[in-house]
């Protein structure tokens, strides 16, 4: 006898693309709860904001799921790199790339990240002394881009940086962007070809990828694939980290008591952060976690079921799309007290939000979890720990309420600030 196929309840009306998708999904979360079925862009999707279902799709039964429709746009831009690839091919690539992001490799990048942070602080110090506007969105975008390019290309940074600056200056991610992005692949090809000719060891991420071998066959990655992986890492590592830092600055400017607690903690513990932050860095980590809870850059992960499945009592037919939104999960009132409030202490009271596994998933979870999470954390920690003891930033303009819900969640407007230098007495008090 066939088991009953229960369909999750959900809104009768279809999503109207003239409206903001995130607002519409949130409205339905309030009405239908942690799982509902909705018609979005002409197809029925399951929208999941109950962590137990996210756990099922991302971890326990992950083999039954592939990336959903939304990944096609990314594939068009980045090729078949780690973000897009599937199955055995993805697994082989992930195994070859993963070692470049292990703790000891990230640790080797700390000196470079610290040095570039110090340079940024010097620039901002001059701007603060002149009370000149600081466009934080643009400034952190350029800085994160520099860090990711230096991590990947090492001493070839100067050769590639001018062309890649388009990632900071062009904020639209449309067809025009895809068109201007294409020549960047050629530049990476060129760097790889030059390195192969010179057999020059650079000890950067590109070098590791060029020398990584498939465990089963002993083969190196073909150059075209290397290029796709490199541009994937640049794009995946840039906008996400930069957006989080912009939000962190905005949230700190609106919550002076948090800023002051953090400033004091950093002044007493010093600014040097290593790949494995000590307990004294807990509050800084909490501020970053809370920022990513409220504004997860990867706000929507889509998946497609390969075979029939169930999410709790609900039937999921093969081919169904599942929307797992870190934004919805992390603002779900069933999981979080005062979900819209910025309160880093919640992560101190409940480290790693251990009450609910997968209630906080800015980097996703399971085998396809973000490969660059440790690097991103170290970058954000070093940046904030360098600047905060020296300078407070006061938000002046750029409407933070207008969100852009493209591949990444971003603030539609650039956020502007003025800097106020702290005297040693200010931050020691
Ligand atoms: C705050 C910063 C970051 C956030 C919030 C973030 C978030 C995410 C999320 C949510 C995913 C899963 C996407 C999905 O499954 O649909 C992901 C995957 C990925 N991220 Fe990140 N990311 C960040 C920084 C980075 C950095 C610094 C890098 C590398 C330089 C990176 C590289 C990648 C790659 C390659 C994947 C695909 C992994 C795979 O499928 O095997 N990310 N990231």
XYZ file of C-alpha atoms and ligand atoms in Angstrom:
472
model
C 0.000 0.000 0.000
C 1.347 3.441 -0.903
C 2.195 5.723 2.032
C 0.089 8.862 2.183
C 1.824 11.743 0.429
C 1.277 14.775 2.632
C 2.059 18.108 1.015
C 3.243 20.918 3.307
C 0.749 23.796 3.610
C 1.671 27.163 2.157
C 0.393 30.343 0.519
C -2.228 30.018 -2.208
C -0.901 33.029 -4.099
C 2.240 32.785 -6.231
C 5.287 34.892 -5.571
C 5.020 38.085 -7.618
C 8.546 38.900 -8.924
C 7.818 42.624 -8.634
C 7.981 42.182 -4.854
C 11.019 41.530 -2.701
C 11.499 37.745 -2.440
C 13.066 37.854 1.012
C 10.182 39.898 2.473
C 7.669 37.509 0.931
C 9.460 34.424 2.277
C 9.659 36.015 5.749
C 5.952 36.908 5.692
C 5.092 33.278 4.910
C 7.469 31.993 7.584
C 5.441 33.968 10.128
C 2.222 32.476 8.758
C 3.178 28.857 7.987
C 6.225 28.187 10.162
C 9.400 26.163 9.608
C 8.394 24.437 6.373
C 5.943 25.507 3.712
C 5.308 24.990 0.024
C 5.177 28.018 -2.225
C 5.072 28.792 -5.912
C 8.175 30.831 -6.829
C 9.195 31.638 -10.402
C 6.613 29.211 -11.782
C 7.618 26.135 -9.741
C 6.608 24.782 -6.350
C 9.423 24.897 -3.808
C 9.681 23.823 -0.198
C 10.881 26.707 1.958
C 12.703 25.406 5.010
C 13.498 27.411 8.117
C 13.296 24.622 10.684
C 16.880 23.422 11.313
C 15.855 19.749 11.505
C 14.849 19.826 7.834
C 17.949 21.809 6.884
C 19.961 19.120 8.690
C 18.255 16.413 6.648
C 18.966 18.091 3.300
C 22.467 19.402 4.043
C 23.840 16.581 6.173
C 22.007 13.309 6.808
C 20.563 12.782 3.321
C 22.782 15.224 1.395
C 23.589 12.624 -1.260
C 19.978 12.879 -2.465
C 20.339 16.572 -3.255
C 22.014 18.645 -5.941
C 22.248 22.410 -6.179
C 19.000 24.017 -7.356
C 18.083 26.306 -10.248
C 19.787 29.379 -8.774
C 23.237 27.877 -9.315
C 22.873 28.171 -13.112
C 23.573 31.912 -12.966
C 26.676 31.258 -10.889
C 27.865 28.536 -13.275
C 27.520 30.900 -16.206
C 29.957 33.262 -14.518
C 32.365 30.904 -12.778
C 32.353 27.700 -14.814
C 32.312 24.256 -13.192
C 34.285 25.245 -10.056
C 33.684 24.000 -6.529
C 30.550 26.084 -5.956
C 28.824 24.553 -8.988
C 30.242 21.058 -9.575
C 28.450 17.918 -8.408
C 28.904 14.236 -7.568
C 32.206 12.398 -7.823
C 33.822 15.233 -9.764
C 33.000 17.730 -6.984
C 34.308 15.274 -4.352
C 37.655 14.870 -6.153
C 38.034 18.633 -6.583
C 37.097 19.331 -2.955
C 39.723 16.823 -1.757
C 42.366 18.495 -3.902
C 41.502 22.049 -2.825
C 40.688 21.520 0.855
C 44.332 21.339 2.117
C 44.931 24.935 0.958
C 42.328 26.070 3.524
C 43.471 23.985 6.511
C 44.310 25.819 9.722
C 48.085 25.762 9.242
C 47.771 27.256 5.735
C 45.433 29.995 6.962
C 47.949 30.679 9.745
C 50.601 31.392 7.104
C 48.397 34.186 5.729
C 48.048 35.987 9.052
C 51.146 38.212 8.592
C 49.936 39.407 5.173
C 46.400 40.041 6.468
C 47.786 41.965 9.432
C 50.094 44.054 7.260
C 47.359 45.025 4.799
C 45.045 45.814 7.732
C 47.666 48.117 9.204
C 47.971 49.909 5.866
C 44.208 50.323 5.717
C 44.156 51.695 9.249
C 46.840 54.243 8.304
C 44.716 55.440 5.377
C 41.613 55.687 7.554
C 43.577 57.518 10.236
C 44.412 60.293 7.764
C 40.766 60.444 6.638
C 39.606 60.599 10.267
C 42.072 63.382 11.086
C 40.588 65.392 8.216
C 37.018 64.364 9.149
C 36.727 63.118 5.571
C 33.975 60.700 4.577
C 34.955 57.004 4.546
C 32.942 54.870 2.105
C 33.196 51.697 4.159
C 31.441 49.495 1.599
C 34.025 50.380 -1.004
C 37.005 50.438 1.362
C 36.401 46.983 2.847
C 35.528 45.592 -0.562
C 38.919 46.706 -1.923
C 40.738 45.442 1.156
C 39.113 41.982 1.122
C 39.800 41.742 -2.604
C 43.464 42.524 -1.982
C 43.630 39.852 0.738
C 42.033 37.143 -1.385
C 44.188 37.996 -4.418
C 47.384 38.043 -2.327
C 46.408 34.712 -0.729
C 45.854 33.144 -4.132
C 48.536 34.759 -6.277
C 51.260 35.735 -3.770
C 53.954 37.723 -5.550
C 51.890 37.849 -8.763
C 49.390 40.074 -6.940
C 50.561 43.253 -8.686
C 50.131 41.648 -12.098
C 46.513 40.563 -11.557
C 45.141 43.219 -9.184
C 44.307 45.998 -11.711
C 42.099 43.727 -13.824
C 40.290 42.193 -10.838
C 39.446 45.574 -9.322
C 36.294 45.409 -11.433
C 34.870 43.078 -8.743
C 34.832 46.042 -6.385
C 33.807 48.770 -8.782
C 30.953 46.925 -10.547
C 28.282 46.051 -8.036
C 25.671 44.695 -10.497
C 25.892 40.964 -11.173
C 24.073 40.910 -14.501
C 24.864 39.914 -18.077
C 27.009 42.977 -18.571
C 29.079 41.929 -15.560
C 29.408 38.394 -16.952
C 30.717 39.914 -20.169
C 33.384 42.060 -18.506
C 34.271 39.234 -16.119
C 35.232 36.779 -18.886
C 38.668 38.283 -19.712
C 39.699 37.676 -16.096
C 39.856 33.963 -16.863
C 42.474 34.735 -19.526
C 44.599 36.570 -16.993
C 44.570 33.583 -14.642
C 45.426 31.277 -17.580
C 48.373 33.519 -18.364
C 49.722 33.456 -14.788
C 49.431 29.651 -14.711
C 51.221 29.281 -18.057
C 54.064 31.554 -16.926
C 54.490 29.653 -13.689
C 54.628 26.316 -15.490
C 57.343 27.641 -17.789
C 59.500 28.959 -14.988
C 58.838 26.054 -12.566
C 58.852 28.824 -9.992
C 57.625 27.840 -6.511
C 55.543 30.636 -4.962
C 54.000 28.882 -1.907
C 50.595 30.497 -2.399
C 47.169 28.936 -2.909
C 47.502 28.902 -6.710
C 50.750 26.974 -6.349
C 49.074 24.432 -4.082
C 46.248 23.973 -6.573
C 48.676 23.648 -9.493
C 50.486 20.864 -7.667
C 47.468 19.102 -6.144
C 47.003 15.569 -7.452
C 43.871 13.462 -7.730
C 44.262 10.766 -5.060
C 42.937 8.014 -7.309
C 44.669 8.808 -10.610
C 47.639 10.937 -9.563
C 46.605 13.490 -12.234
C 47.011 17.250 -11.915
C 44.027 19.543 -12.549
C 43.685 20.590 -16.202
C 44.406 24.302 -16.647
C 40.817 25.198 -17.624
C 39.551 23.610 -14.412
C 42.237 25.376 -12.383
C 41.014 28.683 -13.781
C 37.396 27.896 -12.836
C 38.465 26.993 -9.311
C 40.552 30.146 -8.925
C 37.827 32.538 -10.115
C 35.317 30.678 -7.917
C 37.499 31.205 -4.855
C 37.958 34.892 -5.646
C 34.274 35.615 -6.167
C 33.051 33.368 -3.315
C 35.610 34.783 -0.908
C 35.303 38.443 -1.778
C 31.754 39.768 -1.675
C 30.677 37.570 1.252
C 33.444 38.659 3.610
C 33.305 42.302 2.525
C 29.544 42.484 3.015
C 29.801 41.024 6.527
C 32.417 43.598 7.498
C 30.305 46.495 6.191
C 27.367 45.254 8.253
C 29.599 44.808 11.295
C 30.673 48.451 11.080
C 27.091 49.603 10.688
C 25.819 47.487 13.609
C 28.670 48.595 15.868
C 27.944 52.232 15.050
C 24.309 51.717 16.107
C 25.180 49.848 19.333
C 27.794 51.951 21.161
C 27.748 49.708 24.243
C 28.780 46.717 22.111
C 31.452 48.795 20.398
C 32.785 49.967 23.742
C 32.822 46.441 25.269
C 34.654 45.152 22.210
C 37.075 48.061 22.195
C 37.988 47.424 25.843
C 38.361 43.670 25.292
C 40.668 44.241 22.324
C 42.689 46.929 24.091
C 43.438 44.575 26.941
C 44.110 41.431 24.891
C 46.169 43.100 22.149
C 45.438 43.006 18.476
C 47.324 39.992 17.220
C 44.926 37.283 16.134
C 46.095 33.878 15.094
C 44.301 31.206 13.098
C 42.963 29.691 16.312
C 41.757 32.593 18.426
C 42.146 32.302 22.189
C 39.197 32.504 24.560
C 39.903 36.227 25.043
C 38.789 36.723 21.449
C 35.406 35.228 22.274
C 33.553 38.529 22.237
C 35.006 39.499 18.869
C 33.889 36.125 17.503
C 30.442 36.723 19.006
C 30.146 40.109 17.261
C 31.042 38.483 13.941
C 28.650 35.562 14.508
C 25.840 37.926 15.429
C 26.510 40.067 12.338
C 26.332 36.988 10.115
C 23.185 35.852 11.940
C 21.379 39.060 11.039
C 22.906 39.492 7.584
C 24.095 36.148 6.211
C 25.673 36.959 2.819
C 24.664 33.536 1.464
C 21.041 34.181 2.370
C 19.500 31.446 0.191
C 20.764 27.973 -0.681
C 18.705 26.062 -3.181
C 18.696 22.298 -3.649
C 16.929 19.822 -5.946
C 15.867 16.323 -4.828
C 17.231 13.478 -6.966
C 14.824 10.834 -5.662
C 11.561 11.002 -3.696
C 12.155 11.908 -0.058
C 10.361 13.071 3.071
C 10.955 16.132 5.220
C 9.328 15.084 8.464
C 5.777 14.112 7.486
C 5.916 15.916 4.150
C 6.453 14.222 0.831
C 9.176 15.612 -1.450
C 8.866 14.368 -5.034
C 12.022 13.790 -7.082
C 12.907 17.015 -8.878
C 11.431 19.284 -6.158
C 13.354 22.414 -5.235
C 14.149 23.104 -1.603
C 14.983 26.598 -0.373
C 17.159 26.649 2.737
C 17.618 30.213 3.854
C 20.146 31.011 6.589
C 18.374 34.391 6.823
C 15.001 32.803 7.610
C 16.493 30.225 9.970
C 18.581 32.791 11.806
C 15.645 35.150 12.270
C 13.105 32.435 13.003
C 11.303 33.558 16.203
C 10.781 29.910 17.140
C 14.558 29.581 17.569
C 15.844 32.973 18.630
C 14.753 35.433 21.319
C 14.266 38.926 19.876
C 15.480 37.655 16.519
C 15.849 41.085 14.900
C 17.911 42.518 17.738
C 21.719 42.791 17.520
C 22.893 41.058 20.688
C 26.363 39.436 20.411
C 26.078 38.289 24.025
C 23.682 35.581 22.939
C 26.711 33.782 21.467
C 28.627 34.213 24.717
C 25.717 32.859 26.734
C 25.281 29.932 24.319
C 28.595 29.385 22.524
C 28.090 28.149 18.951
C 24.324 28.403 19.491
C 24.515 24.825 20.728
C 20.881 24.796 21.784
C 19.850 24.162 18.203
C 22.293 22.551 15.798
C 22.020 24.300 12.429
C 20.158 27.289 13.872
C 23.186 29.364 12.843
C 24.503 28.378 9.413
C 26.065 31.402 7.678
C 28.678 29.071 6.175
C 26.126 26.280 5.557
C 26.706 22.789 7.000
C 27.570 19.277 5.872
C 29.948 18.194 3.103
C 29.247 21.296 0.972
C 29.931 23.712 3.775
C 31.987 26.788 2.860
C 35.622 25.839 2.272
C 36.871 29.317 3.235
C 35.133 29.724 6.612
C 38.360 29.771 8.683
C 40.054 32.187 6.304
C 37.011 34.486 6.338
C 36.868 34.455 10.135
C 40.566 35.241 10.467
C 40.279 38.110 7.958
C 37.293 39.634 9.745
C 38.865 39.223 13.188
C 42.160 40.795 12.183
C 40.452 43.686 10.423
C 38.188 44.544 13.362
C 40.883 43.924 15.981
C 43.245 46.269 14.128
C 40.852 49.149 13.665
C 38.546 49.096 16.681
C 41.125 49.910 19.400
C 42.250 52.943 17.364
C 39.098 54.322 15.811
C 35.326 54.546 16.169
C 33.261 54.849 13.017
C 30.111 56.922 12.981
C 27.546 56.089 10.309
C 26.583 59.131 8.249
C 24.705 57.981 5.138
C 23.611 55.095 2.909
C 20.221 53.573 3.716
C 20.901 50.236 5.457
C 17.278 49.082 5.163
C 17.348 48.536 1.424
C 18.619 45.012 0.914
C 19.721 43.564 -2.392
C 18.841 39.876 -2.535
C 20.905 38.623 -5.447
C 23.304 35.678 -5.180
C 24.522 37.423 -2.037
C 22.601 39.535 0.428
C 24.033 43.031 0.257
C 23.138 46.518 1.262
C 21.867 48.221 -1.907
C 23.613 51.483 -0.975
C 27.209 52.128 -0.046
C 27.499 52.828 3.685
C 29.413 55.985 4.617
C 31.056 56.835 7.924
C 33.347 59.353 9.553
C 36.140 58.122 11.757
C 36.946 59.381 15.248
C 40.400 58.529 16.547
C 40.605 57.058 20.027
C 43.323 58.218 22.339
C 44.959 55.446 24.389
C 42.983 56.743 27.378
C 39.693 56.372 25.504
C 40.194 52.739 24.749
C 41.803 51.782 28.029
C 38.911 53.123 30.082
C 31.830 35.683 5.531
C 32.336 35.033 4.513
C 31.697 33.848 3.820
C 30.419 33.369 3.907
C 29.263 33.890 4.758
C 30.340 32.210 3.037
C 29.201 31.427 2.878
C 29.143 30.275 2.112
C 27.976 29.423 1.979
C 26.625 29.655 2.674
C 28.297 28.404 1.156
C 27.377 27.241 0.731
C 26.631 27.578 -0.553
C 25.703 26.466 -0.985
O 25.917 25.310 -0.626
O 24.764 26.731 -1.744
C 29.666 28.605 0.745
C 30.360 27.782 -0.115
C 31.611 28.055 -0.580
N 32.455 29.091 -0.182
Fe 32.060 30.495 1.207
N 31.548 32.037 2.436
C 32.411 33.004 2.894
C 33.756 33.157 2.572
C 34.438 32.353 1.690
C 35.854 32.468 1.387
C 36.825 33.444 2.048
C 36.119 31.542 0.406
C 37.424 31.227 -0.295
C 38.398 32.077 -0.483
C 34.874 30.834 0.120
C 34.721 29.826 -0.812
C 33.617 29.013 -0.917
C 33.527 27.874 -1.840
C 34.575 27.446 -2.829
C 32.272 27.267 -1.618
C 31.723 26.019 -2.296
C 32.131 24.810 -1.443
C 31.627 23.472 -1.982
O 30.494 23.381 -2.451
O 32.392 22.505 -1.844
N 33.889 31.350 0.925
N 30.165 29.747 1.342
